[in-house]
Every structure is written in C-alpha cells, then in structure tokens.
Amino acid sequence: MEIKKSYELRQFGNKVVLIGFTLSPSFGYQECKMKVLVEADELVEKEHALSPNDFFFVLRVGEEFVLCRDVGGHIYISWPCKDYQLLYPDVLFFYQNIWYRWTPEQHGNNEQIGNYVWDDFHNMFVLNQNHPEVPFVLHYYEEGQHKKMACKEVEPLVDELHGINDIYIGATHYDVMKIVNDKGETLWLSIKQELIISPLVARKPEYHFIFSQKPQIATK
C-alpha cells in the first residue's frame, strides 16, 4: 500500500496551491483536517535536497517568496521574504531588511544573522544586537558549518573583495577586517579562497577565515 505525503501541490486556475493536513484540538482530542496552507502565483524552485530527509521548494506569492521545507515528513513554511539563499547546511531568507537562518523545527524561532559585510561576498554577515558590552556578532560559513563570533568592534578595512567570487582564481584577501572580540583581543581577518583547477568542476568557491593577532600584510 502506498503511503502519500501529508501535503501536496495543486494547480488551481492560474494559482499554485499548497494543501496539507493539520491537527487541531477538538473536544478533547486532535482532529485531522486538510486545509490550504499557501496560495501562490507560481512554483519558483522545485524540490532541492539538503539531505535524504530534508528538502525544500519555493513558491512566489506576489513579489515575495515562501519557502516550504519537508523535514522528516513534516512540512514547514517560512515567513514571506524578499530573497533567499542556500549556504550549506542552512537555508537563509531575507525578511524585513535582515537575514535569518531558517530553523523550521524550532517553530518560527529563526536566528537573526544580520546583513552582508560586503555586498559582493555572501558568506559573512554582521549582526548589530544592540548589546552595550558585545554589540556585534559575526556569522560566517566555513567548510559546511555555520560559525559565529561575538565582537566588541567590527571594522571592515576594504570596501569590496575584488574577485572573491571567481571560481577559477584562488587567492587570499589579507587584512580585510579589524575585529575586537568579546575578550578584548584585537584580530585581523584574512579570507583564503580555495583554488579550483579544472573549469569542468561545477561548484562554488570555498573560503577559509583566518583570524590573526597581527596584520598579515606585513608577514605574508
């Protein structure tokens, strides 16, 4: 016997409708009902697998996007957002002028990660958390992991990172930011870009973040 998913997409006139079963309290027990979850204008992206048990697809509603994510057979729906991106292992979305890590299993407690430090580099963010002692948090993605650093001061030393997204050029961008961490230590950030030799390799560049106690331009 085939067991179908608890949700499905249907074409209804010029709309794409996401319908699904929901549980609601009814006279002391939970009653299962099917209802419309999202009424969208189009399916923007079909299923994109994050893992064998975690994938998402994207709907457009007006000028905004709604991310729909199946985690272990449960469907979760993001807040309507202006933009989104996949930074493995996370899906990020841009909502009310700030980027969030989408953590659907936490039922809407998505983590703010701030805004891009550089407009041409989308692997690092800075969050102003309005904390008097530690006002900033750097968020960045390295080797498939989300990492963060609490900071007292964050000072970008360059306006842009030339060639940082070029998948055929490996380089280190030295001393691009000066940081004072939550322990009061002054650090200089350099970003090492992994060199991709073959033009036939379809992948994005990878980055390594080097935090040094001395400027690297003088020692490289």
Coordinates of N, CA and C in Angstrom, one line a residue:
M1 N 0.8 -1.2 0.0 CA 0.0 0.0 0.0 C 0.9 1.3 0.0
E2 N 0.6 2.2 -0.9 CA 1.4 3.4 -1.0 C 0.9 4.4 0.1
I3 N 1.8 4.9 0.8 CA 1.5 6.0 1.8 C 1.9 7.3 1.3
K4 N 1.0 8.2 1.0 CA 1.3 9.5 0.4 C 1.7 10.5 1.5
K5 N 2.3 11.6 1.0 CA 2.7 12.7 1.9 C 1.5 13.4 2.5
S6 N 1.7 14.1 3.6 CA 0.6 14.8 4.3 C 0.3 16.1 3.6
Y7 N 0.9 16.4 2.5 CA 0.7 17.7 1.8 C 0.9 17.4 0.3
E8 N 0.4 18.4 -0.5 CA 0.7 18.3 -2.0 C 0.4 19.6 -2.6
L9 N 1.0 19.8 -3.8 CA 0.8 21.0 -4.6 C -0.2 20.7 -5.7
R10 N -1.1 21.7 -5.9 CA -2.1 21.5 -7.0 C -2.2 22.8 -7.8
Q11 N -2.4 22.7 -9.1 CA -2.7 23.8 -9.9 C -4.2 24.1 -9.8
F12 N -4.5 25.3 -9.5 CA -5.9 25.7 -9.4 C -6.1 27.0 -10.2
G13 N -6.6 26.9 -11.4 CA -6.6 28.1 -12.3 C -5.3 28.6 -12.6
N14 N -5.0 29.9 -12.3 CA -3.7 30.4 -12.5 C -2.9 30.5 -11.2
K15 N -3.3 29.7 -10.2 CA -2.6 29.7 -8.9 C -2.0 28.3 -8.7
V16 N -1.0 28.3 -7.9 CA -0.4 27.0 -7.4 C -0.8 27.0 -5.9
V17 N -1.4 25.9 -5.5 CA -2.0 25.9 -4.1 C -1.3 24.7 -3.4
L18 N -0.7 25.0 -2.2 CA -0.2 24.0 -1.3 C -1.2 23.7 -0.3
I19 N -1.6 22.4 -0.3 CA -2.6 22.0 0.7 C -2.0 20.9 1.6
G20 N -2.5 20.8 2.8 CA -1.9 19.8 3.7 C -2.8 19.5 4.9
F21 N -2.5 18.4 5.5 CA -3.3 18.0 6.7 C -2.7 18.7 7.9
T22 N -3.6 19.2 8.8 CA -3.2 19.8 10.1 C -4.0 19.1 11.2
L23 N -3.4 19.2 12.4 CA -4.1 18.7 13.6 C -4.5 19.8 14.4
S24 N -5.8 19.8 14.9 CA -6.3 20.8 15.7 C -7.1 20.2 16.8
P25 N -7.1 20.8 18.0 CA -7.9 20.3 19.2 C -9.4 20.3 18.9
S26 N -10.0 19.2 19.3 CA -11.5 19.2 19.1 C -12.1 18.3 20.1
F27 N -12.8 18.9 21.1 CA -13.5 18.1 22.1 C -12.6 17.1 22.8
G28 N -11.4 17.6 23.2 CA -10.5 16.7 24.0 C -9.6 15.8 23.2
Y29 N -9.7 15.9 21.9 CA -8.7 15.1 21.1 C -8.3 15.9 19.8
Q30 N -7.3 15.4 19.1 CA -6.8 16.1 17.9 C -7.6 15.7 16.7
E31 N -8.1 16.6 16.0 CA -8.8 16.3 14.7 C -8.0 16.7 13.5
C32 N -7.9 15.7 12.6 CA -7.1 15.9 11.4 C -7.9 16.5 10.3
K33 N -7.5 17.7 9.7 CA -8.2 18.3 8.6 C -7.3 18.7 7.5
M34 N -7.8 18.7 6.3 CA -7.0 19.3 5.2 C -7.3 20.7 4.9
K35 N -6.3 21.6 4.7 CA -6.6 23.0 4.5 C -5.6 23.5 3.5
V36 N -5.9 24.7 3.0 CA -5.0 25.4 2.1 C -3.9 26.1 3.0
L37 N -2.6 25.8 2.8 CA -1.5 26.3 3.5 C -0.9 27.6 2.9
V38 N -0.8 27.5 1.5 CA -0.3 28.7 0.8 C -1.0 28.7 -0.6
E39 N -1.4 29.9 -0.9 CA -1.9 30.2 -2.3 C -0.9 31.0 -3.0
A40 N -0.3 30.5 -4.0 CA 0.9 31.1 -4.7 C 0.6 31.4 -6.1
D41 N 1.5 32.3 -6.7 CA 1.4 32.6 -8.1 C 2.1 31.6 -9.0
E42 N 3.2 31.1 -8.4 CA 4.0 30.1 -9.2 C 4.9 29.3 -8.3
L43 N 5.4 28.2 -8.8 CA 6.4 27.4 -8.2 C 7.7 27.9 -8.8
V44 N 8.6 28.5 -8.0 CA 9.8 29.1 -8.4 C 10.9 28.0 -8.5
E45 N 11.1 27.2 -7.5 CA 12.1 26.2 -7.5 C 11.4 24.9 -7.0
K46 N 11.7 23.8 -7.8 CA 11.2 22.5 -7.4 C 12.1 22.0 -6.3
E47 N 11.8 20.7 -5.8 CA 12.5 20.2 -4.6 C 14.0 20.3 -4.7
H48 N 14.6 20.8 -3.7 CA 16.1 20.9 -3.6 C 16.5 20.2 -2.3
A49 N 17.2 19.1 -2.5 CA 17.6 18.2 -1.3 C 18.7 18.8 -0.5
L50 N 18.5 18.9 0.8 CA 19.6 19.3 1.7 C 20.2 18.0 2.3
S51 N 19.4 17.0 2.4 CA 19.8 15.6 2.9 C 18.7 14.7 2.5
P52 N 18.9 13.4 2.6 CA 17.8 12.4 2.2 C 16.5 12.6 3.0
N53 N 16.6 13.3 4.1 CA 15.4 13.5 4.9 C 15.0 15.0 5.1
D54 N 15.6 15.8 4.2 CA 15.4 17.3 4.4 C 15.5 17.9 3.0
F55 N 14.4 18.5 2.5 CA 14.4 19.2 1.3 C 13.4 20.4 1.3
F56 N 13.6 21.3 0.3 CA 12.7 22.4 0.3 C 12.3 22.8 -1.2
F57 N 11.2 23.5 -1.3 CA 10.9 24.1 -2.6 C 10.4 25.5 -2.3
V58 N 10.3 26.3 -3.4 CA 10.0 27.8 -3.2 C 8.8 28.2 -4.0
L59 N 7.9 28.9 -3.4 CA 6.7 29.5 -4.1 C 6.8 31.0 -4.1
R60 N 6.3 31.6 -5.2 CA 6.2 33.0 -5.2 C 4.8 33.5 -5.0
V61 N 4.7 34.4 -4.0 CA 3.4 35.0 -3.7 C 3.5 36.5 -3.9
G62 N 3.0 37.0 -5.0 CA 3.2 38.4 -5.3 C 4.6 38.7 -5.6
E63 N 5.2 39.6 -4.9 CA 6.6 40.0 -5.0 C 7.5 39.3 -4.0
E64 N 6.9 38.4 -3.2 CA 7.7 37.8 -2.2 C 7.8 36.2 -2.4
F65 N 8.7 35.6 -1.7 CA 8.9 34.2 -1.7 C 8.4 33.5 -0.4
V66 N 7.9 32.3 -0.6 CA 7.6 31.5 0.6 C 8.4 30.2 0.4
L67 N 9.2 29.8 1.4 CA 10.0 28.6 1.4 C 9.2 27.5 2.1
C68 N 9.1 26.4 1.5 CA 8.4 25.2 2.0 C 9.4 24.1 2.2
R69 N 9.4 23.6 3.4 CA 10.5 22.6 3.7 C 9.9 21.4 4.4
D70 N 10.3 20.3 3.8 CA 9.9 19.0 4.4 C 11.1 18.4 5.2
V71 N 10.9 18.3 6.5 CA 11.9 17.8 7.4 C 11.3 16.5 8.1
G72 N 11.8 15.4 7.7 CA 11.3 14.1 8.2 C 9.8 13.9 8.0
G73 N 9.3 14.4 6.9 CA 7.9 14.2 6.5 C 7.0 15.2 7.0
H74 N 7.5 16.2 7.8 CA 6.7 17.3 8.3 C 6.9 18.6 7.4
I75 N 5.9 19.2 7.0 CA 6.0 20.4 6.1 C 6.1 21.7 7.0
Y76 N 7.0 22.5 6.7 CA 7.2 23.8 7.4 C 7.2 24.9 6.4
I77 N 6.7 26.1 6.8 CA 6.6 27.2 5.8 C 7.2 28.4 6.4
S78 N 8.1 29.1 5.6 CA 8.8 30.2 6.1 C 7.9 31.5 6.1
W79 N 8.4 32.5 6.8 CA 7.8 33.8 6.6 C 7.9 34.3 5.2
P80 N 7.0 35.1 4.6 CA 7.2 35.7 3.3 C 8.5 36.5 3.3
C81 N 9.3 36.4 2.3 CA 10.6 37.0 2.3 C 10.9 37.6 0.9
K82 N 11.9 38.6 0.9 CA 12.3 39.2 -0.3 C 13.3 38.5 -1.1
D83 N 14.1 37.7 -0.4 CA 15.2 36.9 -1.0 C 15.6 35.7 -0.2
Y84 N 16.3 34.8 -0.7 CA 16.7 33.6 0.0 C 18.0 33.1 -0.7
Q85 N 18.7 32.3 0.1 CA 19.9 31.6 -0.5 C 20.2 30.3 0.3
L86 N 20.9 29.4 -0.3 CA 21.3 28.2 0.3 C 22.8 28.3 0.6
L87 N 23.1 28.3 1.9 CA 24.5 28.2 2.4 C 24.6 27.0 3.2
Y88 N 25.1 25.9 2.5 CA 25.1 24.6 3.2 C 25.7 24.7 4.6
P89 N 25.1 24.1 5.6 CA 23.9 23.3 5.5 C 22.6 24.0 5.8
D90 N 22.6 25.4 5.7 CA 21.5 26.2 6.0 C 20.8 26.8 4.8
V91 N 19.5 27.1 5.0 CA 18.7 27.9 4.1 C 18.5 29.2 4.8
L92 N 18.8 30.3 4.1 CA 18.7 31.6 4.7 C 17.6 32.4 3.9
F93 N 16.9 33.3 4.7 CA 15.9 34.1 4.0 C 16.0 35.6 4.5
F94 N 15.6 36.5 3.6 CA 15.8 38.0 3.9 C 14.4 38.5 4.2
Y95 N 14.2 38.9 5.5 CA 12.9 39.3 6.0 C 13.0 40.6 6.7
Q96 N 12.3 41.6 6.3 CA 12.3 43.0 7.0 C 13.7 43.5 7.1
N97 N 14.4 43.4 6.0 CA 15.8 44.0 5.9 C 16.8 43.3 6.8
I98 N 16.7 42.1 7.1 CA 17.7 41.3 7.8 C 17.7 39.9 7.4
W99 N 18.8 39.2 7.4 CA 18.9 37.8 7.0 C 18.7 36.9 8.3
Y100 N 18.0 35.8 8.0 CA 17.7 34.8 9.1 C 18.2 33.4 8.6
R101 N 18.7 32.7 9.6 CA 18.9 31.2 9.4 C 17.5 30.6 9.6
W102 N 17.1 29.8 8.6 CA 15.8 29.2 8.8 C 15.9 27.9 9.5
T103 N 15.3 27.8 10.7 CA 15.3 26.6 11.5 C 13.9 26.2 11.7
P104 N 13.3 25.5 10.8 CA 11.8 25.2 10.8 C 11.4 24.4 12.0
E105 N 12.3 23.5 12.5 CA 12.0 22.6 13.6 C 11.8 23.3 14.9
Q106 N 12.3 24.6 14.9 CA 12.1 25.4 16.1 C 10.9 26.3 16.1
H107 N 10.0 26.0 15.1 CA 8.7 26.6 15.1 C 8.7 28.1 15.1
G108 N 9.5 28.7 14.2 CA 9.5 30.1 14.0 C 10.6 30.9 14.7
N109 N 11.3 30.2 15.6 CA 12.4 30.9 16.3 C 13.7 30.9 15.5
N110 N 13.5 31.6 14.3 CA 14.6 31.7 13.4 C 15.7 32.6 13.9
E111 N 16.9 32.3 13.6 CA 18.1 33.1 14.2 C 18.4 34.2 13.2
Q112 N 18.5 35.4 13.8 CA 18.9 36.6 13.0 C 20.4 36.5 12.9
I113 N 20.9 36.7 11.6 CA 22.4 36.7 11.4 C 22.8 38.0 10.8
G114 N 21.9 39.0 10.6 CA 22.3 40.3 10.2 C 22.3 40.6 8.7
N115 N 23.3 41.4 8.3 CA 23.4 41.8 6.9 C 24.8 41.5 6.4
Y116 N 25.0 41.5 5.0 CA 26.3 41.3 4.5 C 27.3 42.3 4.9
V117 N 28.5 41.9 5.2 CA 29.6 42.8 5.5 C 30.0 43.5 4.2
W118 N 30.1 42.7 3.1 CA 30.4 43.2 1.8 C 29.3 42.8 0.8
D119 N 28.8 43.7 0.0 CA 27.7 43.3 -0.9 C 28.1 42.2 -1.9
D120 N 29.4 42.1 -2.2 CA 29.8 41.1 -3.2 C 30.3 39.8 -2.6
F121 N 30.1 39.7 -1.3 CA 30.5 38.4 -0.6 C 29.4 38.0 0.3
H122 N 28.8 36.8 0.0 CA 27.6 36.4 0.7 C 27.8 35.3 1.7
N123 N 29.0 35.1 2.2 CA 29.3 34.1 3.2 C 29.6 34.6 4.6
M124 N 29.5 35.9 4.7 CA 29.8 36.5 6.1 C 28.8 37.6 6.3
F125 N 28.2 37.7 7.5 CA 27.2 38.6 7.9 C 27.7 39.3 9.3
V126 N 27.1 40.5 9.5 CA 27.4 41.1 10.8 C 26.0 41.5 11.4
L127 N 25.8 41.1 12.6 CA 24.5 41.4 13.3 C 24.8 42.4 14.4
N128 N 24.1 43.6 14.4 CA 24.1 44.5 15.4 C 23.0 44.1 16.4
Q129 N 23.4 43.6 17.6 CA 22.4 43.1 18.5 C 22.1 44.1 19.7
N130 N 22.6 45.3 19.5 CA 22.2 46.3 20.5 C 22.5 45.9 21.9
H131 N 23.7 45.3 22.1 CA 24.1 44.9 23.4 C 25.2 45.9 23.9
P132 N 25.2 46.5 25.0 CA 26.1 47.5 25.4 C 27.6 47.0 25.5
E133 N 27.8 45.7 25.9 CA 29.1 45.2 26.1 C 29.6 44.5 24.8
V134 N 28.8 43.7 24.2 CA 29.1 43.0 23.0 C 28.1 43.3 21.9
P135 N 28.3 44.4 21.2 CA 27.2 44.9 20.3 C 27.1 44.2 19.0
F136 N 28.2 43.4 18.6 CA 28.1 42.8 17.3 C 28.4 41.3 17.3
V137 N 27.8 40.6 16.3 CA 28.1 39.1 16.2 C 28.4 38.9 14.7
L138 N 29.6 38.3 14.4 CA 29.9 37.9 13.1 C 29.4 36.5 12.8
H139 N 28.7 36.3 11.7 CA 28.2 35.0 11.3 C 28.9 34.7 10.0
Y140 N 29.4 33.5 9.9 CA 30.1 33.1 8.6 C 30.0 31.6 8.4
Y141 N 30.2 31.2 7.2 CA 30.1 29.8 6.8 C 31.4 29.3 6.2
E142 N 31.9 28.2 6.9 CA 33.2 27.7 6.5 C 33.1 26.1 6.6
E143 N 33.5 25.5 5.5 CA 33.6 24.0 5.4 C 32.3 23.4 5.8
G144 N 31.2 23.9 5.3 CA 29.9 23.4 5.6 C 29.4 23.6 7.0
Q145 N 29.9 24.5 7.7 CA 29.4 24.8 9.1 C 29.1 26.3 9.3
H146 N 28.1 26.5 10.0 CA 27.8 27.9 10.4 C 28.6 28.2 11.7
K147 N 29.3 29.3 11.7 CA 30.1 29.7 12.8 C 29.8 31.2 13.2
K148 N 30.1 31.6 14.4 CA 29.8 32.9 14.8 C 30.8 33.4 15.9
M149 N 31.0 34.7 15.9 CA 31.9 35.3 16.9 C 31.4 36.5 17.4
A150 N 31.3 36.6 18.8 CA 30.8 37.8 19.4 C 31.9 38.9 19.4
C151 N 31.6 40.1 19.1 CA 32.6 41.2 19.0 C 32.2 42.5 19.6
K152 N 33.2 43.1 20.2 CA 33.0 44.5 20.7 C 33.1 45.5 19.6
E153 N 34.0 45.3 18.6 CA 34.2 46.2 17.5 C 34.3 45.4 16.2
V154 N 33.8 45.9 15.1 CA 33.9 45.3 13.8 C 34.2 46.5 12.8
E155 N 35.4 46.4 12.1 CA 35.8 47.5 11.2 C 36.3 46.9 9.9
P156 N 35.4 46.9 8.9 CA 35.9 46.5 7.5 C 37.0 47.4 7.1
L157 N 38.0 46.9 6.5 CA 39.2 47.7 6.1 C 39.2 47.9 4.6
V158 N 38.3 47.2 3.9 CA 38.2 47.4 2.4 C 36.7 47.5 2.1
D159 N 36.4 48.2 1.0 CA 35.0 48.4 0.6 C 34.4 47.2 -0.2
E160 N 35.3 46.5 -0.9 CA 34.8 45.3 -1.6 C 36.0 44.3 -1.7
L161 N 35.6 43.1 -2.0 CA 36.6 42.0 -2.1 C 36.7 41.6 -3.6
H162 N 37.7 42.2 -4.3 CA 37.8 42.0 -5.8 C 38.1 40.6 -6.1
G163 N 37.3 39.9 -7.0 CA 37.5 38.6 -7.4 C 37.1 37.5 -6.4
I164 N 36.5 37.8 -5.3 CA 36.2 36.9 -4.3 C 35.3 35.8 -4.8
N165 N 34.5 36.0 -5.8 CA 33.5 35.0 -6.3 C 34.0 34.3 -7.5
D166 N 35.2 34.6 -8.0 CA 35.7 33.9 -9.2 C 36.1 32.5 -8.9
I167 N 35.5 31.5 -9.5 CA 35.7 30.1 -9.2 C 37.0 29.6 -9.8
Y168 N 37.7 30.4 -10.6 CA 38.9 29.9 -11.2 C 40.2 30.5 -10.6
I169 N 40.0 31.4 -9.7 CA 41.2 32.1 -9.1 C 41.2 31.8 -7.6
G170 N 42.3 31.2 -7.1 CA 42.5 31.0 -5.7 C 43.4 32.1 -5.2
A171 N 43.0 32.8 -4.1 CA 43.7 33.9 -3.6 C 43.4 34.1 -2.1
T172 N 44.2 34.8 -1.4 CA 44.0 35.2 0.0 C 43.8 36.7 0.0
H173 N 42.7 37.1 0.6 CA 42.4 38.5 0.8 C 42.8 38.9 2.2
Y174 N 44.0 39.6 2.2 CA 44.6 39.8 3.5 C 44.0 41.0 4.2
D175 N 43.9 40.9 5.6 CA 43.6 42.0 6.5 C 42.4 42.8 5.9
V176 N 41.3 42.2 5.7 CA 40.1 42.8 5.2 C 39.2 43.4 6.3
M177 N 39.5 43.0 7.5 CA 38.6 43.5 8.6 C 39.5 43.5 9.9
K178 N 39.2 44.5 10.7 CA 39.8 44.5 12.1 C 38.7 44.3 13.1
I179 N 39.0 43.4 14.1 CA 37.9 43.0 15.0 C 38.5 43.1 16.4
V180 N 37.6 43.4 17.3 CA 37.9 43.3 18.8 C 36.9 42.3 19.3
N181 N 37.4 41.1 19.7 CA 36.4 40.1 20.1 C 35.9 40.4 21.5
D182 N 35.0 39.5 22.0 CA 34.4 39.7 23.3 C 35.3 39.6 24.5
K183 N 36.6 39.1 24.2 CA 37.6 39.1 25.3 C 38.5 40.3 25.2
G184 N 38.3 41.2 24.3 CA 39.1 42.4 24.2 C 40.3 42.2 23.3
E185 N 40.4 41.1 22.6 CA 41.6 40.8 21.8 C 41.4 41.5 20.4
T186 N 42.4 42.1 19.9 CA 42.3 42.7 18.5 C 42.8 41.7 17.5
L187 N 42.0 41.4 16.5 CA 42.3 40.4 15.5 C 42.1 41.0 14.1
W188 N 42.9 40.5 13.2 CA 42.8 40.9 11.8 C 42.3 39.7 11.0
L189 N 41.3 39.9 10.2 CA 40.7 38.8 9.4 C 41.3 38.8 8.0
S190 N 41.7 37.6 7.5 CA 42.1 37.4 6.1 C 41.2 36.2 5.6
I191 N 40.8 36.3 4.4 CA 39.9 35.3 3.8 C 40.6 34.6 2.7
K192 N 40.8 33.3 2.9 CA 41.5 32.5 1.9 C 40.5 31.8 1.0
Q193 N 40.6 32.0 -0.3 CA 39.7 31.4 -1.3 C 40.3 30.2 -1.9
E194 N 39.6 29.1 -1.9 CA 40.2 27.8 -2.4 C 40.2 27.9 -3.9
L195 N 41.4 27.5 -4.5 CA 41.6 27.4 -5.9 C 40.9 26.2 -6.5
I196 N 40.2 26.4 -7.6 CA 39.5 25.4 -8.3 C 40.3 25.2 -9.7
I197 N 41.0 24.1 -9.9 CA 41.9 24.0 -11.0 C 41.1 23.8 -12.3
S198 N 40.2 22.8 -12.3 CA 39.5 22.4 -13.6 C 38.3 23.3 -13.9
P199 N 38.2 23.8 -15.1 CA 37.0 24.6 -15.4 C 35.8 23.7 -15.6
L200 N 35.9 22.4 -15.6 CA 34.8 21.5 -15.7 C 34.1 21.2 -14.4
V201 N 34.7 21.6 -13.3 CA 34.2 21.3 -12.0 C 33.1 22.4 -11.7
A202 N 31.9 22.0 -11.6 CA 30.7 22.9 -11.4 C 30.5 23.0 -9.9
R203 N 31.2 24.0 -9.3 CA 31.0 24.2 -7.8 C 31.3 25.7 -7.5
K204 N 30.9 26.1 -6.4 CA 31.2 27.5 -5.9 C 32.5 27.4 -5.2
P205 N 33.2 28.6 -5.1 CA 34.4 28.6 -4.4 C 34.2 28.4 -2.9
E206 N 35.2 27.9 -2.2 CA 35.1 27.7 -0.8 C 36.1 28.7 -0.1
Y207 N 35.8 29.0 1.2 CA 36.5 30.1 1.8 C 37.0 29.6 3.2
H208 N 38.1 30.1 3.6 CA 38.7 29.8 5.0 C 38.9 31.2 5.6
F209 N 38.5 31.3 6.9 CA 38.6 32.6 7.6 C 39.7 32.5 8.6
I210 N 40.7 33.4 8.4 CA 41.9 33.4 9.2 C 41.9 34.6 10.1
F211 N 41.8 34.4 11.4 CA 41.9 35.4 12.4 C 43.2 35.5 13.1
S212 N 44.0 36.5 12.8 CA 45.4 36.6 13.3 C 45.5 37.8 14.3
Q213 N 46.5 37.6 15.2 CA 46.7 38.6 16.2 C 47.6 39.8 15.7
K214 N 48.2 39.6 14.5 CA 49.0 40.6 13.8 C 48.5 40.7 12.4
P215 N 48.7 41.9 11.8 CA 48.3 42.1 10.4 C 49.1 41.2 9.5
Q216 N 48.5 40.5 8.6 CA 49.2 39.6 7.7 C 49.9 40.2 6.5
I217 N 49.5 41.4 6.1 CA 50.2 42.0 5.0 C 51.7 42.2 5.3
A218 N 52.0 42.5 6.5 CA 53.4 42.7 6.9 C 54.2 41.4 6.9
T219 N 53.5 40.2 7.1 CA 54.2 38.9 7.3 C 54.1 38.0 6.1
K220 N 53.2 38.3 5.1 CA 53.0 37.3 4.1 C 54.2 37.1 3.2

